[in-house]
Amino acid sequence: MTGPLRIGNCSGFYGDRFSAMREMLDGGRLDVLTGDYLAELTMLILGRDRMKDPQLGYAKTFLRQARECLALAADQGVRIVVNAGGLNPAGLAVKLRELSGELGVAAEVAHVEGDDLAPRAAELGFGEPLTANAYLGAWGIARCLDAGADIVVTGRVTDASLVVGPAAAHFGWGRADHDRLAGAVAAGHVIECGTQATGGNFPFFTEITDLSRPGFPIAEVHQDGSSVITKHDGTGGAVTVDTVTAQLMYEITGARYAGPDVTTRLDTVELSQEGPDRVRITGVTGEAPPPRLKVSLNAVGGFRNEMTFVLTGLDIEAKAELARAQLEAGLRTRPAELTWTLARLDRADAGTEEEASAILRCVVRDSDPDVVGRAFSNAAVEMALASYPGFHLTSAPGSGSVYGVFTPGYVDAAEVPHRAVLADGSTVDIEPSGESRALEEVAEPRLPPPLPPGPTRDVPLGLIAAARSGDKGGDANIGVWVRTDDQWRWLAHELTVERLKRLLPEAAELTVRRTLLPNLRAVNFVVEGILGRGAAYQARFDPQAKGLGEWLRARHVPIPEELLP
């Protein structure tokens, strides 16, 4: 098979645009339609669903989308591959078979399982988490498709596996085809988050003519592993080298992008604009995967509550200090964790009351729901007539809510029973890769020659640099890239770990790692521990670090005048 395989995406997270599945099926030709519904936080949500009802644990949204679109997909011969099975892929497969019978649609439904390690968590040294799921690879998906499945649902596979599996099945790739597999991983990584590849959350968004409703992305994967990223004609958004770079830089840790089937060398990726809304990905090389699989561990950490005080006008610092002292004195039992954050959003001589106000947040956590419940929030309300002038809160008192804790784990691939459950009910065991390679840091590439000295201006970094940031457990990544070779010569020398820590004081005391990606004119930073114990822990007001890159772009640095627009 030498023609490209057109693989579309219709979901980047659990809660994405509901109509996207129909839009993708109506919009033009596809061979395969994928959907990514899982994230570290989603696994916690599904785990709590399963606690309430053991029959749940899958993404219910997908089942409703299938009700609308199953017949359309069958008529067009589009195969569907999604990770919407979550913690219960077998249960979702049963529901899909019932649905296809009810609708009178002939659809062979298969699923992939074995990732759920919760029953064996203690035995594997993971304690007793709410969820424990190993990241499986693409070969179970490929086996289901080889056996004729029209729909494949999985649990926790790597996001890119939704693309790699169909490509491997279509082209007949083998386990040792590391470069081809790595090329498909790159394509899968680009389209896995839906419209983030077509202009969504894009730093230079004002350059895109129509962002009212960006189209979802398509990867045209070729037999050699190269691909073209595109979208249906007539849809909003744009596919450019920059929008594709933005997604390539999302939630990565370094030059080696490890997976269960292949380790993709992100430092080999080459991008080129092939035409309007068409970006070609070439040159990607791969290596044998590491011997261990990553495991996503989610546990209930305890109970959390917060109250937010509004401080207006003069003496903001003194007002904040009074509020802190009064609330802490009024608590009968001090919570295990109590943290204060003052956000100085106020302006001098403001024209509106809101612009004259700062925000003071108090967040508490404890294993006892009563300690952080009404006893805490009522203590804040009781201050209303006895505290700083202009006292008011942003919410009424309330009870505490459960918060989650994410921990990454690792397990030998041989310990994980990767199984393809075919449409006829038979099972096929998928063996782990026969070849593995321990992960190691890539040698730092040679820096480009620095720019000659010249006049500079103190302006926002974002005038010439783009950025994309996101969460990786308790860590965050910030990918930064520029558009010209001269800008790259400046960025590679200027944006060091030390400079980043000065620009982002929240990272000053944390470990920060930097990776240069010259092919993309990019530098990636991993800020360790800035998100505490994961997104569900809500250590920061931006718990998934979505705005961290935009904060960096807004900071002022001395940029050579010759580089400025």
PDB file of C-alpha atoms in Angstrom, residues 374 399 411:
ATOM      1  CA  ARG A 374     -17.723  24.752  56.736  1.00  0.00           C
ATOM      2  CA  SER A 399     -17.830  22.278  51.947  1.00  0.00           C
ATOM      3  CA  VAL A 411       6.995  -1.262  35.334  1.00  0.00           C
TER       4      VAL A 411
END
